[in-house]
Amino acid sequence: MQLSEFKILQVLAQELNMRKASERLYVSQPALSQRLQSIENSWGSKIFLRSQKGLAITAAGEKIIAHVNETLKEEDRVREELQSLSKEVFGTLRLAVASIIGQYWLPNTLKKYVSLYPQVNISLITGWSSEIIKHLYEDQIHIGIVRGNPEWRGEKIHLFSDSLYLVDTDISSIEELQKTEKPFIQFKSHSTYYQDIQEWWQDHFSIPPKKTIIVDQIETCKQMALHGIGYAILPSISLREADAFHQVPLHNKNGEQMKRDTWMICHGASLELKQVEAFVKLVKED
């Protein structure tokens, strides 16, 4: 089976939908269907079952797809090793970053990087820090940028710390939280952020917030606070001087300003790749 057929099976297994797979592969659905039939004939097994809901992978298909993924992964590894022998910086840089980093910090950094190294392709995943560490363990990415203080035995570089602030259009002091009827707007997080906020609240108040609103994204949380719907606690990375609400710094029970750390983590072997080395160097110098 040719590598192009491996790619077809990989995309089909990822999408489990003929239309979406055909769009990613830039072929028509009838042509893709014909190619799949030819591939299944060559294996002598059904790889996918079709229904109105999409595709389902058969038991035989699971073994074939596992073989496909391993083969393509090995091909990428060999290509990267060959590229690392060259003086030019090219290849693919595979990044996974915490969502908040992807939203507020990464765009400016990537702009500089692609300007310096236009031949490098960027593969980017955003998500929770716990997911990013999993991607690293599974060798799906070169570099992870996570929040908090991750347990990681490989390369670990501290990027920056940003402070936490209470933000609201009306409330301008911590003491006012005991009297307000406004809801506490919080965003979901898989890092230690939520735990830190809970501990801070318990250190300062004897009862929980009267009302709470939970949202999926930090930017949604910020916009709701900007519109006066409620108050929030946000990291300074998400705040701007022009934001039209009060920004009150948070302190722990020892009087120290509360901060969130951001780390860049990777396997030491990844630094031998020129595109990875160039990104790390740029971030350190930035």
Coordinates of C-alpha atoms in Angstrom, one line a residue, residues 96-281:
A96 CA 0.3 22.3 22.1
V97 CA -0.5 25.2 24.4
A98 CA -2.9 26.0 27.2
S99 CA -6.0 27.7 25.7
I100 CA -5.3 31.0 27.5
I101 CA -1.8 31.0 26.1
G102 CA -3.0 30.4 22.6
Q103 CA -5.5 33.2 22.9
Y104 CA -3.4 36.0 24.5
W105 CA 0.4 35.2 24.3
L106 CA 1.1 32.9 21.4
P107 CA -0.1 34.9 18.4
N108 CA 2.6 37.6 18.8
T109 CA 5.3 35.0 19.4
L110 CA 4.2 32.9 16.3
K111 CA 4.1 36.0 14.2
K112 CA 7.8 36.6 14.9
Y113 CA 8.7 32.9 14.4
V114 CA 7.0 32.5 11.0
S115 CA 8.6 35.8 9.9
L116 CA 12.1 34.5 10.8
Y117 CA 11.5 30.9 9.6
P118 CA 8.9 31.0 6.8
Q119 CA 9.7 27.4 5.6
V120 CA 8.5 25.9 8.9
N121 CA 5.0 24.5 9.0
I122 CA 3.1 25.0 12.3
S123 CA 0.9 22.3 13.8
L124 CA -1.0 23.7 16.8
I125 CA -3.2 22.2 19.5
T126 CA -4.9 24.2 22.2
G127 CA -6.5 22.7 25.4
W128 CA -6.0 22.1 29.0
S129 CA -2.6 21.6 30.5
S130 CA -3.3 18.0 31.5
E131 CA -4.1 17.2 27.9
I132 CA -0.9 18.9 26.7
I133 CA 1.3 16.8 29.0
K134 CA -0.5 13.6 27.7
H135 CA 0.3 14.7 24.1
L136 CA 4.0 15.0 25.1
Y137 CA 4.1 11.6 26.7
E138 CA 2.6 10.1 23.5
D139 CA 5.1 12.0 21.3
Q140 CA 2.4 13.8 19.4
I141 CA 4.0 17.2 19.9
H142 CA 7.5 18.8 20.2
I143 CA 6.7 21.5 22.7
G144 CA 4.0 22.1 25.3
I145 CA 3.2 25.4 27.0
V146 CA 1.3 24.8 30.2
R147 CA 0.0 26.7 33.2
G148 CA 0.6 26.0 36.9
N149 CA 3.7 24.0 37.9
P150 CA 3.6 20.7 36.0
E151 CA 5.3 17.5 37.1
W152 CA 7.6 17.0 34.2
R153 CA 11.0 15.3 34.2
G154 CA 12.1 16.5 30.8
E155 CA 13.2 20.0 29.7
K156 CA 11.2 22.6 31.7
I157 CA 11.6 26.3 31.1
H158 CA 9.8 29.0 33.1
L159 CA 8.4 31.6 30.7
F160 CA 6.6 34.1 32.9
S161 CA 4.3 34.7 35.9
D162 CA 1.2 36.8 35.7
S163 CA -0.8 38.2 38.7
L164 CA -4.4 37.5 39.5
Y165 CA -7.0 40.3 39.7
L166 CA -10.5 40.7 40.9
V167 CA -12.3 42.6 38.1
D168 CA -15.7 44.3 38.1
T169 CA -17.4 47.4 36.8
D170 CA -18.6 48.5 40.3
I171 CA -16.6 46.6 42.9
S172 CA -13.2 48.2 43.7
S173 CA -12.1 46.4 46.8
I174 CA -12.1 42.9 48.2
E175 CA -14.2 43.8 51.2
E176 CA -17.2 44.7 48.9
L177 CA -17.5 41.0 47.9
Q178 CA -19.2 40.3 51.2
K179 CA -22.1 42.7 50.4
T180 CA -22.6 42.4 46.7
E181 CA -25.5 40.5 45.1
K182 CA -23.7 40.1 41.9
P183 CA -22.7 36.6 40.8
F184 CA -19.1 35.3 40.8
I185 CA -18.4 34.4 37.1
Q186 CA -15.8 31.6 36.7
F187 CA -14.3 29.8 33.7
K188 CA -13.6 26.1 33.6
S189 CA -10.0 25.0 34.0
H190 CA -8.2 21.7 34.4
S191 CA -5.2 23.3 36.0
T192 CA -4.7 24.2 39.7
Y193 CA -6.3 27.7 39.0
Y194 CA -9.7 26.7 40.3
Q195 CA -8.2 25.2 43.5
D196 CA -6.1 28.3 44.1
I197 CA -9.2 30.5 43.8
Q198 CA -11.1 28.3 46.2
E199 CA -8.3 28.4 48.8
W200 CA -8.1 32.2 48.4
W201 CA -11.8 32.6 49.0
Q202 CA -11.8 30.4 52.1
D203 CA -8.8 32.4 53.5
H204 CA -10.8 35.6 53.2
F205 CA -14.5 34.7 53.7
S206 CA -16.4 32.3 55.9
I207 CA -19.2 31.7 53.4
P208 CA -19.2 30.8 49.7
P209 CA -20.3 33.3 47.0
K210 CA -24.0 34.0 47.0
K211 CA -24.3 33.3 43.2
T212 CA -22.1 31.6 40.7
I213 CA -22.0 31.5 36.9
I214 CA -19.7 28.9 35.2
V215 CA -18.6 29.5 31.6
D216 CA -16.4 27.5 29.2
Q217 CA -13.9 30.1 28.1
I218 CA -11.9 32.8 29.9
E219 CA -12.8 35.4 27.2
T220 CA -16.5 34.8 27.8
C221 CA -15.9 35.3 31.5
K222 CA -14.1 38.6 30.8
Q223 CA -16.7 39.9 28.5
M224 CA -19.5 39.2 31.0
A225 CA -17.6 41.1 33.7
L226 CA -17.0 44.0 31.3
H227 CA -20.7 44.2 30.7
G228 CA -21.4 44.4 34.4
I229 CA -23.1 41.0 34.7
G230 CA -20.9 39.9 37.6
Y231 CA -17.4 39.9 39.0
A232 CA -14.5 37.6 38.0
I233 CA -10.9 36.7 39.0
L234 CA -8.7 36.8 35.9
P235 CA -4.9 36.5 35.3
S236 CA -3.2 39.6 34.1
I237 CA -2.3 38.0 30.7
S238 CA -6.0 38.4 29.8
L239 CA -6.3 42.0 30.9
R240 CA -5.6 45.3 29.1
E241 CA -5.3 48.9 30.4
A242 CA -8.2 49.9 28.3
D243 CA -10.6 47.4 29.9
A244 CA -13.4 49.4 31.5
F245 CA -13.6 47.7 34.9
H246 CA -11.8 47.9 38.2
Q247 CA -8.7 45.6 38.5
V248 CA -7.9 44.7 42.2
P249 CA -4.8 42.6 42.8
L250 CA -5.3 39.4 44.8
H251 CA -3.1 38.6 47.8
N252 CA -2.8 35.3 49.7
K253 CA -3.0 35.1 53.5
N254 CA 0.7 35.9 53.8
G255 CA 0.2 39.2 52.0
E256 CA 1.9 38.0 48.8
Q257 CA 0.4 38.9 45.4
M258 CA -1.1 35.7 43.8
K259 CA 0.4 34.7 40.5
R260 CA 0.1 32.0 37.8
D261 CA 3.2 30.5 36.2
T262 CA 3.6 29.5 32.6
W263 CA 6.1 26.8 31.6
M264 CA 7.5 25.5 28.3
I265 CA 8.1 21.7 28.5
C266 CA 9.5 19.2 26.0
H267 CA 11.7 16.1 25.6
G268 CA 15.4 16.8 25.4
A269 CA 15.6 14.9 22.1
S270 CA 13.2 17.4 20.5
L271 CA 15.8 20.2 21.0
E272 CA 18.0 18.5 18.4
L273 CA 15.4 19.5 15.8
K274 CA 16.3 22.9 14.3
Q275 CA 12.8 24.1 14.1
V276 CA 12.3 23.3 17.8
E277 CA 15.6 24.8 18.8
A278 CA 14.8 28.0 16.9
F279 CA 11.4 28.3 18.7
V280 CA 12.9 27.8 22.1
K281 CA 15.7 30.3 21.4

